[in-house]
């Protein structure tokens, strides 16, 4: 399968974010740390939304560990990249994550996500300040500086499309990697 170079850059950045301890591997402890940071940032969300994002992160790890782990409890960048860019293998985990994260961003259930909530969640994942605001702005916020939940959800799924070089998610790639 051919992957667009920008899709590969997006996924390499995600690998770096998931590798929360910077040791060059994704391990269960990395996913747990990121999960806890995201849940802590979701101050206005109810327990059901927090449980849903925990389940989504758990599925990320379980899917990767089941498919990729050779028994050492670690996922390398080389293992991660082609697997994550395979919609047939990783797509269901991405769909669950997109639904859970976008819902977590809408604690009042009005179908809209305010910039400060979006910012808190994205910073908890590890995305840079400038990058996440460029992404938010690409969603064309309304006059109250809100975006639609479904727009963000679709963009999360789009972020992982292997052939797509022109996604709004490219805003999240650090400038030196674009």
PDB file of N, CA and C in Angstrom, residues 56-125:
ATOM      1  N   UNK A  56     -11.354   3.897  24.433  1.00  0.00           N
ATOM      2  CA  UNK A  56     -10.762   4.118  23.108  1.00  0.00           C
ATOM      3  C   UNK A  56      -9.239   3.993  23.157  1.00  0.00           C
ATOM      4  N   UNK A  57      -8.615   4.592  24.164  1.00  0.00           N
ATOM      5  CA  UNK A  57      -7.164   4.442  24.306  1.00  0.00           C
ATOM      6  C   UNK A  57      -6.791   2.986  24.582  1.00  0.00           C
ATOM      7  N   UNK A  58      -7.587   2.305  25.396  1.00  0.00           N
ATOM      8  CA  UNK A  58      -7.340   0.881  25.661  1.00  0.00           C
ATOM      9  C   UNK A  58      -7.407   0.081  24.361  1.00  0.00           C
ATOM     10  N   UNK A  59      -8.379   0.418  23.521  1.00  0.00           N
ATOM     11  CA  UNK A  59      -8.498  -0.303  22.242  1.00  0.00           C
ATOM     12  C   UNK A  59      -7.294  -0.013  21.360  1.00  0.00           C
ATOM     13  N   UNK A  60      -6.825   1.248  21.341  1.00  0.00           N
ATOM     14  CA  UNK A  60      -5.603   1.562  20.589  1.00  0.00           C
ATOM     15  C   UNK A  60      -4.498   0.600  21.011  1.00  0.00           C
ATOM     16  N   UNK A  61      -4.263   0.540  22.325  1.00  0.00           N
ATOM     17  CA  UNK A  61      -3.174  -0.288  22.811  1.00  0.00           C
ATOM     18  C   UNK A  61      -3.426  -1.769  22.520  1.00  0.00           C
ATOM     19  N   UNK A  62      -4.615  -2.237  22.828  1.00  0.00           N
ATOM     20  CA  UNK A  62      -4.925  -3.648  22.626  1.00  0.00           C
ATOM     21  C   UNK A  62      -4.774  -4.030  21.157  1.00  0.00           C
ATOM     22  N   UNK A  63      -5.244  -3.178  20.276  1.00  0.00           N
ATOM     23  CA  UNK A  63      -5.125  -3.445  18.841  1.00  0.00           C
ATOM     24  C   UNK A  63      -3.667  -3.500  18.426  1.00  0.00           C
ATOM     25  N   UNK A  64      -2.888  -2.516  18.864  1.00  0.00           N
ATOM     26  CA  UNK A  64      -1.466  -2.517  18.511  1.00  0.00           C
ATOM     27  C   UNK A  64      -0.747  -3.711  19.131  1.00  0.00           C
ATOM     28  N   UNK A  65      -0.990  -3.975  20.394  1.00  0.00           N
ATOM     29  CA  UNK A  65      -0.290  -5.066  21.075  1.00  0.00           C
ATOM     30  C   UNK A  65      -0.639  -6.418  20.468  1.00  0.00           C
ATOM     31  N   UNK A  66      -1.902  -6.595  20.131  1.00  0.00           N
ATOM     32  CA  UNK A  66      -2.336  -7.859  19.537  1.00  0.00           C
ATOM     33  C   UNK A  66      -1.712  -8.058  18.164  1.00  0.00           C
ATOM     34  N   UNK A  67      -1.697  -7.001  17.372  1.00  0.00           N
ATOM     35  CA  UNK A  67      -1.223  -7.093  15.989  1.00  0.00           C
ATOM     36  C   UNK A  67       0.301  -7.001  15.855  1.00  0.00           C
ATOM     37  N   UNK A  68       0.940  -6.237  16.753  1.00  0.00           N
ATOM     38  CA  UNK A  68       2.337  -5.878  16.509  1.00  0.00           C
ATOM     39  C   UNK A  68       3.343  -6.370  17.537  1.00  0.00           C
ATOM     40  N   UNK A  69       2.925  -6.538  18.756  1.00  0.00           N
ATOM     41  CA  UNK A  69       3.880  -6.851  19.814  1.00  0.00           C
ATOM     42  C   UNK A  69       4.458  -8.240  19.605  1.00  0.00           C
ATOM     43  N   UNK A  70       5.773  -8.304  19.652  1.00  0.00           N
ATOM     44  CA  UNK A  70       6.463  -9.588  19.497  1.00  0.00           C
ATOM     45  C   UNK A  70       6.756 -10.241  20.847  1.00  0.00           C
ATOM     46  N   UNK A  71       6.053  -9.791  21.873  1.00  0.00           N
ATOM     47  CA  UNK A  71       6.214 -10.374  23.196  1.00  0.00           C
ATOM     48  C   UNK A  71       7.017  -9.524  24.153  1.00  0.00           C
ATOM     49  N   UNK A  72       7.576  -8.405  23.660  1.00  0.00           N
ATOM     50  CA  UNK A  72       8.387  -7.577  24.542  1.00  0.00           C
ATOM     51  C   UNK A  72       7.606  -6.396  25.145  1.00  0.00           C
ATOM     52  N   UNK A  73       6.319  -6.271  24.773  1.00  0.00           N
ATOM     53  CA  UNK A  73       5.500  -5.191  25.316  1.00  0.00           C
ATOM     54  C   UNK A  73       5.806  -3.830  24.739  1.00  0.00           C
ATOM     55  N   UNK A  74       6.485  -3.798  23.601  1.00  0.00           N
ATOM     56  CA  UNK A  74       6.905  -2.534  22.987  1.00  0.00           C
ATOM     57  C   UNK A  74       6.548  -2.520  21.501  1.00  0.00           C
ATOM     58  N   UNK A  75       6.158  -1.341  21.051  1.00  0.00           N
ATOM     59  CA  UNK A  75       5.874  -1.139  19.633  1.00  0.00           C
ATOM     60  C   UNK A  75       6.900  -0.140  19.101  1.00  0.00           C
ATOM     61  N   UNK A  76       7.584  -0.501  18.027  1.00  0.00           N
ATOM     62  CA  UNK A  76       8.566   0.398  17.420  1.00  0.00           C
ATOM     63  C   UNK A  76       7.888   1.277  16.368  1.00  0.00           C
ATOM     64  N   UNK A  77       8.565   2.337  15.978  1.00  0.00           N
ATOM     65  CA  UNK A  77       8.052   3.213  14.920  1.00  0.00           C
ATOM     66  C   UNK A  77       7.898   2.432  13.616  1.00  0.00           C
ATOM     67  N   UNK A  78       8.812   1.529  13.353  1.00  0.00           N
ATOM     68  CA  UNK A  78       8.766   0.745  12.117  1.00  0.00           C
ATOM     69  C   UNK A  78       7.544  -0.175  12.094  1.00  0.00           C
ATOM     70  N   UNK A  79       7.174  -0.694  13.250  1.00  0.00           N
ATOM     71  CA  UNK A  79       5.973  -1.530  13.345  1.00  0.00           C
ATOM     72  C   UNK A  79       4.713  -0.672  13.264  1.00  0.00           C
ATOM     73  N   UNK A  80       4.759   0.471  13.903  1.00  0.00           N
ATOM     74  CA  UNK A  80       3.605   1.347  14.062  1.00  0.00           C
ATOM     75  C   UNK A  80       3.121   1.940  12.742  1.00  0.00           C
ATOM     76  N   UNK A  81       4.027   2.520  11.979  1.00  0.00           N
ATOM     77  CA  UNK A  81       3.674   3.287  10.781  1.00  0.00           C
ATOM     78  C   UNK A  81       2.800   2.512   9.789  1.00  0.00           C
ATOM     79  N   UNK A  82       3.235   1.373   9.276  1.00  0.00           N
ATOM     80  CA  UNK A  82       2.400   0.696   8.267  1.00  0.00           C
ATOM     81  C   UNK A  82       1.091   0.165   8.841  1.00  0.00           C
ATOM     82  N   UNK A  83       1.113  -0.212  10.104  1.00  0.00           N
ATOM     83  CA  UNK A  83      -0.095  -0.743  10.723  1.00  0.00           C
ATOM     84  C   UNK A  83      -1.145   0.352  10.900  1.00  0.00           C
ATOM     85  N   UNK A  84      -0.749   1.486  11.453  1.00  0.00           N
ATOM     86  CA  UNK A  84      -1.690   2.578  11.708  1.00  0.00           C
ATOM     87  C   UNK A  84      -2.230   3.139  10.405  1.00  0.00           C
ATOM     88  N   UNK A  85      -1.446   3.085   9.352  1.00  0.00           N
ATOM     89  CA  UNK A  85      -1.906   3.577   8.055  1.00  0.00           C
ATOM     90  C   UNK A  85      -2.614   2.495   7.240  1.00  0.00           C
ATOM     91  N   UNK A  86      -3.102   1.475   7.898  1.00  0.00           N
ATOM     92  CA  UNK A  86      -3.869   0.424   7.246  1.00  0.00           C
ATOM     93  C   UNK A  86      -5.302   0.471   7.791  1.00  0.00           C
ATOM     94  N   UNK A  87      -6.216   1.116   7.061  1.00  0.00           N
ATOM     95  CA  UNK A  87      -7.580   1.285   7.568  1.00  0.00           C
ATOM     96  C   UNK A  87      -8.288  -0.024   7.902  1.00  0.00           C
ATOM     97  N   UNK A  88      -7.975  -1.085   7.185  1.00  0.00           N
ATOM     98  CA  UNK A  88      -8.625  -2.359   7.454  1.00  0.00           C
ATOM     99  C   UNK A  88      -8.220  -2.903   8.825  1.00  0.00           C
ATOM    100  N   UNK A  89      -6.992  -2.667   9.202  1.00  0.00           N
ATOM    101  CA  UNK A  89      -6.491  -3.198  10.472  1.00  0.00           C
ATOM    102  C   UNK A  89      -6.675  -2.238  11.633  1.00  0.00           C
ATOM    103  N   UNK A  90      -6.503  -0.927  11.400  1.00  0.00           N
ATOM    104  CA  UNK A  90      -6.531   0.027  12.501  1.00  0.00           C
ATOM    105  C   UNK A  90      -7.761   0.937  12.478  1.00  0.00           C
ATOM    106  N   UNK A  91      -8.503   0.940  11.379  1.00  0.00           N
ATOM    107  CA  UNK A  91      -9.655   1.821  11.224  1.00  0.00           C
ATOM    108  C   UNK A  91     -10.680   1.757  12.344  1.00  0.00           C
ATOM    109  N   UNK A  92     -11.091   0.566  12.796  1.00  0.00           N
ATOM    110  CA  UNK A  92     -12.082   0.516  13.878  1.00  0.00           C
ATOM    111  C   UNK A  92     -11.592   1.195  15.168  1.00  0.00           C
ATOM    112  N   UNK A  93     -10.314   1.068  15.481  1.00  0.00           N
ATOM    113  CA  UNK A  93      -9.773   1.738  16.673  1.00  0.00           C
ATOM    114  C   UNK A  93      -9.793   3.246  16.487  1.00  0.00           C
ATOM    115  N   UNK A  94      -9.481   3.707  15.276  1.00  0.00           N
ATOM    116  CA  UNK A  94      -9.521   5.146  14.984  1.00  0.00           C
ATOM    117  C   UNK A  94     -10.953   5.659  15.084  1.00  0.00           C
ATOM    118  N   UNK A  95     -11.901   4.924  14.544  1.00  0.00           N
ATOM    119  CA  UNK A  95     -13.307   5.346  14.607  1.00  0.00           C
ATOM    120  C   UNK A  95     -13.772   5.498  16.053  1.00  0.00           C
ATOM    121  N   UNK A  96     -13.431   4.519  16.887  1.00  0.00           N
ATOM    122  CA  UNK A  96     -13.829   4.590  18.294  1.00  0.00           C
ATOM    123  C   UNK A  96     -13.159   5.780  18.977  1.00  0.00           C
ATOM    124  N   UNK A  97     -11.883   5.997  18.700  1.00  0.00           N
ATOM    125  CA  UNK A  97     -11.161   7.115  19.295  1.00  0.00           C
ATOM    126  C   UNK A  97     -11.753   8.448  18.845  1.00  0.00           C
ATOM    127  N   UNK A  98     -12.045   8.582  17.559  1.00  0.00           N
ATOM    128  CA  UNK A  98     -12.611   9.835  17.032  1.00  0.00           C
ATOM    129  C   UNK A  98     -13.945  10.153  17.696  1.00  0.00           C
ATOM    130  N   UNK A  99     -14.777   9.148  17.849  1.00  0.00           N
ATOM    131  CA  UNK A  99     -16.076   9.361  18.494  1.00  0.00           C
ATOM    132  C   UNK A  99     -15.892   9.768  19.949  1.00  0.00           C
ATOM    133  N   UNK A 100     -15.008   9.092  20.656  1.00  0.00           N
ATOM    134  CA  UNK A 100     -14.821   9.368  22.085  1.00  0.00           C
ATOM    135  C   UNK A 100     -14.166  10.723  22.324  1.00  0.00           C
ATOM    136  N   UNK A 101     -13.126  11.056  21.557  1.00  0.00           N
ATOM    137  CA  UNK A 101     -12.440  12.324  21.775  1.00  0.00           C
ATOM    138  C   UNK A 101     -13.328  13.504  21.415  1.00  0.00           C
ATOM    139  N   UNK A 102     -14.020  13.414  20.292  1.00  0.00           N
ATOM    140  CA  UNK A 102     -14.888  14.531  19.900  1.00  0.00           C
ATOM    141  C   UNK A 102     -16.035  14.698  20.891  1.00  0.00           C
ATOM    142  N   UNK A 103     -16.575  13.608  21.408  1.00  0.00           N
ATOM    143  CA  UNK A 103     -17.627  13.706  22.426  1.00  0.00           C
ATOM    144  C   UNK A 103     -17.083  14.280  23.731  1.00  0.00           C
ATOM    145  N   UNK A 104     -15.863  13.922  24.083  1.00  0.00           N
ATOM    146  CA  UNK A 104     -15.232  14.455  25.287  1.00  0.00           C
ATOM    147  C   UNK A 104     -15.093  15.969  25.194  1.00  0.00           C
ATOM    148  N   UNK A 105     -14.929  16.471  23.984  1.00  0.00           N
ATOM    149  CA  UNK A 105     -14.803  17.904  23.761  1.00  0.00           C
ATOM    150  C   UNK A 105     -16.114  18.661  23.841  1.00  0.00           C
ATOM    151  N   UNK A 106     -17.198  17.954  24.016  1.00  0.00           N
ATOM    152  CA  UNK A 106     -18.529  18.569  24.064  1.00  0.00           C
ATOM    153  C   UNK A 106     -19.235  18.202  25.370  1.00  0.00           C
ATOM    154  N   UNK A 107     -18.715  18.677  26.500  1.00  0.00           N
ATOM    155  CA  UNK A 107     -19.285  18.252  27.782  1.00  0.00           C
ATOM    156  C   UNK A 107     -20.731  18.677  28.008  1.00  0.00           C
ATOM    157  N   UNK A 108     -21.171  19.743  27.340  1.00  0.00           N
ATOM    158  CA  UNK A 108     -22.564  20.175  27.543  1.00  0.00           C
ATOM    159  C   UNK A 108     -23.518  19.545  26.537  1.00  0.00           C
ATOM    160  N   UNK A 109     -22.981  18.754  25.593  1.00  0.00           N
ATOM    161  CA  UNK A 109     -23.811  18.004  24.662  1.00  0.00           C
ATOM    162  C   UNK A 109     -24.567  18.826  23.639  1.00  0.00           C
ATOM    163  N   UNK A 110     -24.099  20.039  23.355  1.00  0.00           N
ATOM    164  CA  UNK A 110     -24.800  20.884  22.391  1.00  0.00           C
ATOM    165  C   UNK A 110     -24.323  20.700  20.953  1.00  0.00           C
ATOM    166  N   UNK A 111     -23.391  19.767  20.744  1.00  0.00           N
ATOM    167  CA  UNK A 111     -22.881  19.512  19.394  1.00  0.00           C
ATOM    168  C   UNK A 111     -21.773  20.460  18.975  1.00  0.00           C
ATOM    169  N   UNK A 112     -21.316  21.286  19.927  1.00  0.00           N
ATOM    170  CA  UNK A 112     -20.275  22.272  19.628  1.00  0.00           C
ATOM    171  C   UNK A 112     -19.135  22.159  20.634  1.00  0.00           C
ATOM    172  N   UNK A 113     -17.933  22.444  20.138  1.00  0.00           N
ATOM    173  CA  UNK A 113     -16.732  22.381  20.969  1.00  0.00           C
ATOM    174  C   UNK A 113     -16.131  23.776  21.034  1.00  0.00           C
ATOM    175  N   UNK A 114     -15.945  24.266  22.244  1.00  0.00           N
ATOM    176  CA  UNK A 114     -15.337  25.573  22.443  1.00  0.00           C
ATOM    177  C   UNK A 114     -13.817  25.460  22.340  1.00  0.00           C
ATOM    178  N   UNK A 115     -13.173  26.514  21.858  1.00  0.00           N
ATOM    179  CA  UNK A 115     -11.721  26.503  21.671  1.00  0.00           C
ATOM    180  C   UNK A 115     -10.954  26.117  22.943  1.00  0.00           C
ATOM    181  N   UNK A 116     -11.288  26.670  24.129  1.00  0.00           N
ATOM    182  CA  UNK A 116     -10.503  26.289  25.315  1.00  0.00           C
ATOM    183  C   UNK A 116     -10.579  24.797  25.645  1.00  0.00           C
ATOM    184  N   UNK A 117     -11.707  24.176  25.409  1.00  0.00           N
ATOM    185  CA  UNK A 117     -11.848  22.737  25.663  1.00  0.00           C
ATOM    186  C   UNK A 117     -11.011  21.956  24.659  1.00  0.00           C
ATOM    187  N   UNK A 118     -11.122  22.328  23.391  1.00  0.00           N
ATOM    188  CA  UNK A 118     -10.324  21.711  22.326  1.00  0.00           C
ATOM    189  C   UNK A 118      -8.838  21.843  22.648  1.00  0.00           C
ATOM    190  N   UNK A 119      -8.439  23.039  23.015  1.00  0.00           N
ATOM    191  CA  UNK A 119      -7.035  23.302  23.323  1.00  0.00           C
ATOM    192  C   UNK A 119      -6.556  22.426  24.482  1.00  0.00           C
ATOM    193  N   UNK A 120      -7.329  22.335  25.539  1.00  0.00           N
ATOM    194  CA  UNK A 120      -6.929  21.530  26.694  1.00  0.00           C
ATOM    195  C   UNK A 120      -6.734  20.060  26.312  1.00  0.00           C
ATOM    196  N   UNK A 121      -7.666  19.525  25.539  1.00  0.00           N
ATOM    197  CA  UNK A 121      -7.561  18.118  25.140  1.00  0.00           C
ATOM    198  C   UNK A 121      -6.370  17.878  24.220  1.00  0.00           C
ATOM    199  N   UNK A 122      -6.189  18.757  23.254  1.00  0.00           N
ATOM    200  CA  UNK A 122      -5.099  18.576  22.301  1.00  0.00           C
ATOM    201  C   UNK A 122      -3.732  18.769  22.961  1.00  0.00           C
ATOM    202  N   UNK A 123      -3.634  19.712  23.890  1.00  0.00           N
ATOM    203  CA  UNK A 123      -2.376  19.871  24.632  1.00  0.00           C
ATOM    204  C   UNK A 123      -2.105  18.643  25.495  1.00  0.00           C
ATOM    205  N   UNK A 124      -3.156  18.055  26.070  1.00  0.00           N
ATOM    206  CA  UNK A 124      -2.984  16.855  26.883  1.00  0.00           C
ATOM    207  C   UNK A 124      -2.446  15.700  26.040  1.00  0.00           C
ATOM    208  N   UNK A 125      -2.838  15.654  24.780  1.00  0.00           N
ATOM    209  CA  UNK A 125      -2.304  14.633  23.874  1.00  0.00           C
ATOM    210  C   UNK A 125      -0.851  14.938  23.546  1.00  0.00           C
TER     211      UNK A 125
END
